[in-house]
PDB file of C-alpha atoms in Angstrom:
ATOM      1  CA  LEU Q   1     170.166 174.525  66.554  1.00 74.00           C
ATOM      2  CA  SER Q   2     168.675 171.582  64.686  1.00 79.00           C
ATOM      3  CA  ASP Q   3     165.645 169.648  65.922  1.00 73.00           C
ATOM      4  CA  ASN Q   4     164.375 172.310  68.332  1.00 76.00           C
ATOM      5  CA  ASP Q   5     160.958 173.135  66.808  1.00 75.00           C
ATOM      6  CA  ILE Q   6     161.908 176.816  66.533  1.00 78.00           C
ATOM      7  CA  LYS Q   7     158.969 178.750  65.041  1.00 83.00           C
ATOM      8  CA  ALA Q   8     160.125 181.956  63.340  1.00 81.00           C
ATOM      9  CA  SER Q   9     161.882 183.227  60.277  1.00 84.00           C
ATOM     10  CA  ILE Q  10     165.639 182.784  60.111  1.00 85.00           C
ATOM     11  CA  PRO Q  11     167.180 185.956  61.598  1.00 84.00           C
ATOM     12  CA  THR Q  12     168.858 188.206  59.047  1.00 84.00           C
ATOM     13  CA  GLU Q  13     171.669 188.871  61.554  1.00 85.00           C
ATOM     14  CA  LEU Q  14     172.871 185.318  60.928  1.00 81.00           C
ATOM     15  CA  GLY Q  15     174.422 186.516  57.667  1.00 78.00           C
ATOM     16  CA  LYS Q  16     176.772 188.802  59.617  1.00 82.00           C
ATOM     17  CA  LEU Q  17     178.531 185.804  61.149  1.00 84.00           C
ATOM     18  CA  SER Q  18     181.096 185.700  58.367  1.00 79.00           C
ATOM     19  CA  ASN Q  19     183.397 183.243  60.178  1.00 83.00           C
ATOM     20  CA  LEU Q  20     180.631 180.692  60.827  1.00 86.00           C
ATOM     21  CA  ILE Q  21     181.625 177.245  59.533  1.00 88.00           C
ATOM     22  CA  TYR Q  22     178.637 175.030  60.436  1.00 88.00           C
ATOM     23  CA  LEU Q  23     174.975 176.027  60.340  1.00 88.00           C
ATOM     24  CA  ARG Q  24     172.447 173.335  61.141  1.00 89.00           C
ATOM     25  CA  LEU Q  25     168.904 174.683  61.328  1.00 87.00           C
ATOM     26  CA  SER Q  26     167.223 171.483  60.151  1.00 89.00           C
ATOM     27  CA  TYR Q  27     164.099 169.924  61.712  1.00 86.00           C
ATOM     28  CA  ASN Q  28     162.631 173.152  63.055  1.00 88.00           C
ATOM     29  CA  ALA Q  29     159.644 175.238  61.963  1.00 79.00           C
ATOM     30  CA  PHE Q  30     161.427 178.144  60.276  1.00 86.00           C
ATOM     31  CA  THR Q  31     159.219 179.892  57.727  1.00 84.00           C
ATOM     32  CA  GLY Q  32     159.487 182.427  54.921  1.00 83.00           C
ATOM     33  CA  THR Q  33     162.538 183.388  52.917  1.00 83.00           C
ATOM     34  CA  ALA Q  34     166.052 182.494  54.021  1.00 84.00           C
ATOM     35  CA  PRO Q  35     168.098 185.676  54.554  1.00 84.00           C
ATOM     36  CA  GLU Q  36     170.303 187.017  51.756  1.00 84.00           C
ATOM     37  CA  GLY Q  37     173.204 187.136  54.187  1.00 83.00           C
ATOM     38  CA  LEU Q  38     173.597 183.354  53.913  1.00 83.00           C
ATOM     39  CA  SER Q  39     175.068 183.878  50.457  1.00 83.00           C
ATOM     40  CA  GLU Q  40     177.814 186.085  51.903  1.00 82.00           C
ATOM     41  CA  MET Q  41     179.106 183.644  54.512  1.00 83.00           C
ATOM     42  CA  LYS Q  42     182.434 182.821  52.863  1.00 81.00           C
ATOM     43  CA  GLY Q  43     183.696 180.405  55.529  1.00 81.00           C
ATOM     44  CA  LEU Q  44     180.596 178.217  55.521  1.00 85.00           C
ATOM     45  CA  GLN Q  45     181.383 174.513  55.033  1.00 87.00           C
ATOM     46  CA  LEU Q  46     178.083 172.961  56.142  1.00 88.00           C
ATOM     47  CA  LEU Q  47     174.536 174.304  55.683  1.00 87.00           C
ATOM     48  CA  GLN Q  48     171.533 172.134  56.553  1.00 88.00           C
ATOM     49  CA  LEU Q  49     168.075 173.694  56.332  1.00 86.00           C
ATOM     50  CA  GLN Q  50     165.858 170.690  55.575  1.00 86.00           C
ATOM     51  CA  SER Q  51     162.522 169.935  57.273  1.00 85.00           C
ATOM     52  CA  ASN Q  52     161.456 173.537  57.733  1.00 86.00           C
ATOM     53  CA  ARG Q  53     158.873 175.711  55.983  1.00 83.00           C
ATOM     54  CA  ILE Q  54     161.344 177.878  54.052  1.00 82.00           C
ATOM     55  CA  THR Q  55     159.756 178.955  50.774  1.00 81.00           C
ATOM     56  CA  LYS Q  56     162.663 180.715  49.059  1.00 81.00           C
ATOM     57  CA  MET Q  57     166.446 180.556  49.162  1.00 81.00           C
ATOM     58  CA  PRO Q  58     168.979 183.193  48.142  1.00 81.00           C
ATOM     59  CA  THR Q  59     171.540 182.141  45.566  1.00 82.00           C
ATOM     60  CA  ILE Q  60     174.169 180.543  47.753  1.00 81.00           C
ATOM     61  CA  PRO Q  61     177.497 179.709  46.082  1.00 79.00           C
ATOM     62  CA  ARG Q  62     178.390 176.043  45.860  1.00 80.00           C
ATOM     63  CA  LEU Q  63     179.991 174.910  49.113  1.00 82.00           C
ATOM     64  CA  ASN Q  64     183.092 172.758  49.137  1.00 80.00           C
ATOM     65  CA  ASP Q  65     181.747 169.210  49.504  1.00 79.00           C
ATOM     66  CA  ASN Q  66     185.139 167.537  50.025  1.00 81.00           C
ATOM     67  CA  ILE Q  67     184.648 167.330  53.805  1.00 80.00           C
ATOM     68  CA  TYR Q  68     180.953 166.523  54.287  1.00 81.00           C
ATOM     69  CA  GLY Q  69     180.122 165.121  50.853  1.00 82.00           C
ATOM     70  CA  GLN Q  70     176.438 164.970  50.009  1.00 81.00           C
ATOM     71  CA  SER Q  71     175.418 166.380  53.404  1.00 80.00           C
ATOM     72  CA  THR Q  72     177.217 169.696  52.782  1.00 85.00           C
ATOM     73  CA  PHE Q  73     174.216 171.777  51.638  1.00 86.00           C
ATOM     74  CA  VAL Q  74     170.762 170.294  52.278  1.00 86.00           C
ATOM     75  CA  THR Q  75     167.363 171.984  51.816  1.00 85.00           C
ATOM     76  CA  ASP Q  76     163.719 171.105  51.099  1.00 84.00           C
ATOM     77  CA  CYS Q  77     164.022 171.330  47.314  1.00 81.00           C
ATOM     78  CA  GLY Q  78     162.740 167.801  46.658  1.00 76.00           C
ATOM     79  CA  VAL Q  79     159.461 166.522  45.255  1.00 77.00           C
ATOM     80  CA  PRO Q  80     156.792 166.034  46.567  1.00 78.00           C
ATOM     81  CA  SER Q  81     156.984 169.415  48.241  1.00 79.00           C
ATOM     82  CA  ASN Q  82     155.050 170.914  51.149  1.00 75.00           C
ATOM     83  CA  PHE Q  83     154.352 173.870  48.874  1.00 76.00           C
ATOM     84  CA  ASP Q  84     152.569 174.387  45.553  1.00 75.00           C
ATOM     85  CA  LYS Q  85     155.912 174.364  43.798  1.00 75.00           C
ATOM     86  CA  ALA Q  86     159.244 173.120  45.117  1.00 73.00           C
ATOM     87  CA  PHE Q  87     161.901 175.811  45.025  1.00 76.00           C
ATOM     88  CA  GLU Q  88     165.011 175.258  42.966  1.00 78.00           C
ATOM     89  CA  CYS Q  89     168.405 174.973  44.564  1.00 78.00           C
ATOM     90  CA  ASP Q  90     171.060 174.451  41.910  1.00 78.00           C
ATOM     91  CA  ASN Q  91     173.973 174.400  44.369  1.00 82.00           C
ATOM     92  CA  CYS Q  92     172.427 172.076  46.952  1.00 83.00           C
ATOM     93  CA  THR Q  93     174.209 168.768  47.390  1.00 86.00           C
ATOM     94  CA  MET Q  94     171.026 167.074  48.624  1.00 85.00           C
ATOM     95  CA  CYS Q  95     167.286 167.793  48.343  1.00 86.00           C
ATOM     96  CA  CYS Q  96     164.695 166.571  50.843  1.00 86.00           C
ATOM     97  CA  ASN Q  97     160.977 166.251  50.150  1.00 85.00           C
ATOM     98  CA  ALA Q  98     157.720 166.433  52.135  1.00 82.00           C
ATOM     99  CA  ASP Q  99     158.133 162.786  53.170  1.00 84.00           C
ATOM    100  CA  ASP Q 100     161.515 163.589  54.793  1.00 82.00           C
ATOM    101  CA  ASP Q 101     163.291 161.528  52.139  1.00 85.00           C
ATOM    102  CA  CYS Q 102     166.560 163.097  51.011  1.00 85.00           C
ATOM    103  CA  TYR Q 103     168.256 162.442  47.681  1.00 85.00           C
ATOM    104  CA  PRO Q 104     171.632 163.564  46.335  1.00 84.00           C
ATOM    105  CA  GLN Q 105     171.428 166.334  43.775  1.00 79.00           C
ATOM    106  CA  GLU Q 106     173.310 164.627  40.952  1.00 74.00           C
ATOM    107  CA  GLU Q 107     172.846 164.782  37.223  1.00 69.00           C
ATOM    108  CA  THR Q 108     171.269 161.669  35.748  1.00 70.00           C
ATOM    109  CA  LYS Q 109     172.598 160.135  32.534  1.00 77.00           C
ATOM    110  CA  VAL Q 110     169.655 161.709  30.707  1.00 75.00           C
ATOM    111  CA  GLN Q 111     170.492 165.172  32.050  1.00 73.00           C
ATOM    112  CA  GLU Q 112     174.116 164.696  30.994  1.00 75.00           C
ATOM    113  CA  LEU Q 113     172.768 164.370  27.429  1.00 80.00           C
ATOM    114  CA  GLY Q 114     171.272 167.864  27.779  1.00 80.00           C
ATOM    115  CA  LEU Q 115     167.662 166.767  28.394  1.00 77.00           C
ATOM    116  CA  LYS Q 116     165.496 167.928  31.296  1.00 73.00           C
ATOM    117  CA  GLY Q 117     164.416 164.493  32.487  1.00 72.00           C
ATOM    118  CA  TYR Q 118     163.125 161.029  31.683  1.00 77.00           C
ATOM    119  CA  LYS Q 119     159.762 162.315  30.417  1.00 83.00           C
ATOM    120  CA  GLU Q 120     161.431 164.353  27.672  1.00 86.00           C
ATOM    121  CA  PHE Q 121     163.751 161.419  26.912  1.00 86.00           C
ATOM    122  CA  GLY Q 122     160.736 159.075  26.603  1.00 87.00           C
ATOM    123  CA  VAL Q 123     158.956 161.398  24.189  1.00 89.00           C
ATOM    124  CA  ILE Q 124     162.053 161.745  21.994  1.00 90.00           C
ATOM    125  CA  LEU Q 125     162.617 157.981  22.030  1.00 90.00           C
ATOM    126  CA  PHE Q 126     158.977 157.343  21.069  1.00 92.00           C
ATOM    127  CA  VAL Q 127     159.117 159.869  18.201  1.00 92.00           C
ATOM    128  CA  CYS Q 128     162.360 158.287  16.921  1.00 92.00           C
ATOM    129  CA  PHE Q 129     160.787 154.821  17.087  1.00 90.00           C
ATOM    130  CA  VAL Q 130     157.693 155.961  15.153  1.00 88.00           C
ATOM    131  CA  ALA Q 131     159.826 157.739  12.545  1.00 90.00           C
ATOM    132  CA  LEU Q 132     162.038 154.663  12.129  1.00 90.00           C
ATOM    133  CA  PHE Q 133     158.994 152.404  11.855  1.00 86.00           C
ATOM    134  CA  PHE Q 134     157.395 154.506   9.126  1.00 86.00           C
ATOM    135  CA  MET Q 135     160.697 154.876   7.287  1.00 87.00           C
ATOM    136  CA  VAL Q 136     161.165 151.087   7.190  1.00 83.00           C
ATOM    137  CA  ALA Q 137     157.523 150.587   6.131  1.00 80.00           C
ATOM    138  CA  PHE Q 138     157.946 153.158   3.362  1.00 83.00           C
ATOM    139  CA  LEU Q 139     161.180 151.553   2.109  1.00 82.00           C
ATOM    140  CA  LEU Q 140     159.521 148.123   2.100  1.00 76.00           C
ATOM    141  CA  TYR Q 141     156.579 149.527   0.158  1.00 75.00           C
ATOM    142  CA  ILE Q 142     158.865 151.190  -2.437  1.00 77.00           C
ATOM    143  CA  SER Q 143     160.896 147.998  -2.724  1.00 73.00           C
ATOM    144  CA  ALA Q 144     157.769 145.921  -3.318  1.00 69.00           C
ATOM    145  CA  ARG Q 145     156.501 148.367  -5.957  1.00 69.00           C
ATOM    146  CA  ARG Q 146     159.815 148.250  -7.851  1.00 68.00           C
ATOM    147  CA  LYS Q 147     159.798 144.471  -7.900  1.00 65.00           C
ATOM    148  CA  ASN Q 148     156.286 144.418  -9.400  1.00 62.00           C
ATOM    149  CA  ILE Q 149     157.070 146.885 -12.225  1.00 58.00           C
ATOM    150  CA  GLY Q 150     157.222 145.026 -15.506  1.00 53.00           C
ATOM    151  CA  TYR Q 151     156.441 141.738 -13.793  1.00 55.00           C
ATOM    152  CA  SER Q 152     153.392 139.963 -15.127  1.00 56.00           C
ATOM    153  CA  VAL Q 153     151.614 137.799 -12.621  1.00 57.00           C
ATOM    154  CA  THR Q 154     150.391 134.535 -14.000  1.00 66.00           C
ATOM    155  CA  SER Q 155     147.029 133.188 -12.952  1.00 72.00           C
ATOM    156  CA  GLU Q 156     148.758 130.366 -11.011  1.00 75.00           C
ATOM    157  CA  ILE Q 157     150.850 132.823  -8.946  1.00 74.00           C
ATOM    158  CA  GLU Q 158     147.828 135.075  -8.474  1.00 73.00           C
ATOM    159  CA  THR Q 159     145.806 132.122  -7.164  1.00 80.00           C
ATOM    160  CA  ARG Q 160     148.609 131.181  -4.767  1.00 80.00           C
ATOM    161  CA  ILE Q 161     148.820 134.774  -3.456  1.00 75.00           C
ATOM    162  CA  LYS Q 162     145.055 134.815  -2.847  1.00 77.00           C
ATOM    163  CA  GLU Q 163     145.271 131.445  -1.049  1.00 82.00           C
ATOM    164  CA  ASN Q 164     148.066 132.774   1.158  1.00 78.00           C
ATOM    165  CA  ASP Q 165     146.044 135.898   1.922  1.00 74.00           C
ATOM    166  CA  MET Q 166     142.989 133.816   2.811  1.00 77.00           C
ATOM    167  CA  TYR Q 167     145.109 131.563   5.053  1.00 80.00           C
ATOM    168  CA  ALA Q 168     146.567 134.620   6.821  1.00 74.00           C
ATOM    169  CA  LEU Q 169     143.086 136.084   7.271  1.00 71.00           C
ATOM    170  CA  SER Q 170     141.818 132.807   8.751  1.00 77.00           C
ATOM    171  CA  LYS Q 171     144.617 132.911  11.343  1.00 77.00           C
ATOM    172  CA  ILE Q 172     144.418 136.587  12.335  1.00 72.00           C
ATOM    173  CA  GLY Q 173     140.662 137.048  11.766  1.00 71.00           C
ATOM    174  CA  LYS Q 174     138.893 138.968   9.009  1.00 70.00           C
ATOM    175  CA  ASP Q 175     137.686 141.618  11.476  1.00 71.00           C
ATOM    176  CA  SER Q 176     141.137 142.189  12.962  1.00 70.00           C
ATOM    177  CA  VAL Q 177     142.946 145.436  12.250  1.00 62.00           C
ATOM    178  CA  TYR Q 178     145.959 143.317  11.292  1.00 62.00           C
ATOM    179  CA  SER Q 179     144.025 142.046   8.261  1.00 65.00           C
ATOM    180  CA  TYR Q 180     145.044 145.315   6.603  1.00 65.00           C
ATOM    181  CA  PHE Q 181     148.568 143.886   6.302  1.00 64.00           C
ATOM    182  CA  VAL Q 182     147.429 141.431   3.600  1.00 64.00           C
ATOM    183  CA  THR Q 183     146.102 144.226   1.420  1.00 65.00           C
ATOM    184  CA  ASP Q 184     148.082 146.240  -1.099  1.00 64.00           C
ATOM    185  CA  LYS Q 185     146.350 149.502  -0.161  1.00 66.00           C
ATOM    186  CA  VAL Q 186     148.593 152.163   1.375  1.00 66.00           C
ATOM    187  CA  PHE Q 187     145.814 153.385   3.674  1.00 68.00           C
ATOM    188  CA  GLY Q 188     145.353 149.850   5.030  1.00 66.00           C
ATOM    189  CA  TRP Q 189     149.054 149.566   5.814  1.00 66.00           C
ATOM    190  CA  PHE Q 190     148.933 152.959   7.507  1.00 69.00           C
ATOM    191  CA  ILE Q 191     146.037 151.880   9.785  1.00 68.00           C
ATOM    192  CA  ALA Q 192     147.744 148.591  10.670  1.00 66.00           C
ATOM    193  CA  SER Q 193     151.069 150.355  11.318  1.00 68.00           C
ATOM    194  CA  ALA Q 194     149.436 152.985  13.512  1.00 69.00           C
ATOM    195  CA  THR Q 195     147.828 150.199  15.554  1.00 67.00           C
ATOM    196  CA  LEU Q 196     151.207 148.563  16.172  1.00 63.00           C
ATOM    197  CA  VAL Q 197     152.717 151.832  17.329  1.00 59.00           C
TER     198      VAL Q 197
END
C-alpha cells in the first residue's frame, strides 16, 4: 500500500493480522498515532512507515533484520522532523527525516562510550583540555618558584632578564594580551592563559 497518498489514520484492525509478514505503508498521508496492534504482530519481518504524518509509535519489538537489513523497520524518526519534536524509535533500523533522507539507526563511536552525542563529547573534551592546560601551567609555575628559592639574582642576570623581556614585548607588542606571559604575576598568567583557551 505504499505510495498511494492515502489520507487517514492507520486502521487499528491491521494489528489483528497476526500472520502478516510485510507491511509497507510508506509515502502516504497517514496521520496520528500508529495502532498498538502493530506491536503484537509476531510474524512481521518488514515494517516501513516513512514519509507519513505519524506522530507517535507504539513500542514495537526489534524485528529480525537478517533478511532485509537496514530497511527492516523504517519510520520518520529522523531530524529535521515535520513536527515540533521527532519521536523516538529505539528499535527502528532506519530513520527518515523531513527532507526524505533516511539514515541507519546505528550507534556512533561516541554513543558506544556511553555519551549522548558529539555535543556532549565536545564539551567533555574541552573541559579536559582546559583542566590539562591549567594543570601544566600550575606545575610550571611551582617549578619556577622552587628554582628561585635561595637563588640570588645578580645584577648582570637581572639586566639580561629585563632585556629579554623587553625584546619579547617588542615582538608581541606591549598592548597585546600575550605580554602578560613575560610578567611574574599569577593574575597576568591567568589572563594570558584564558585568552589562549
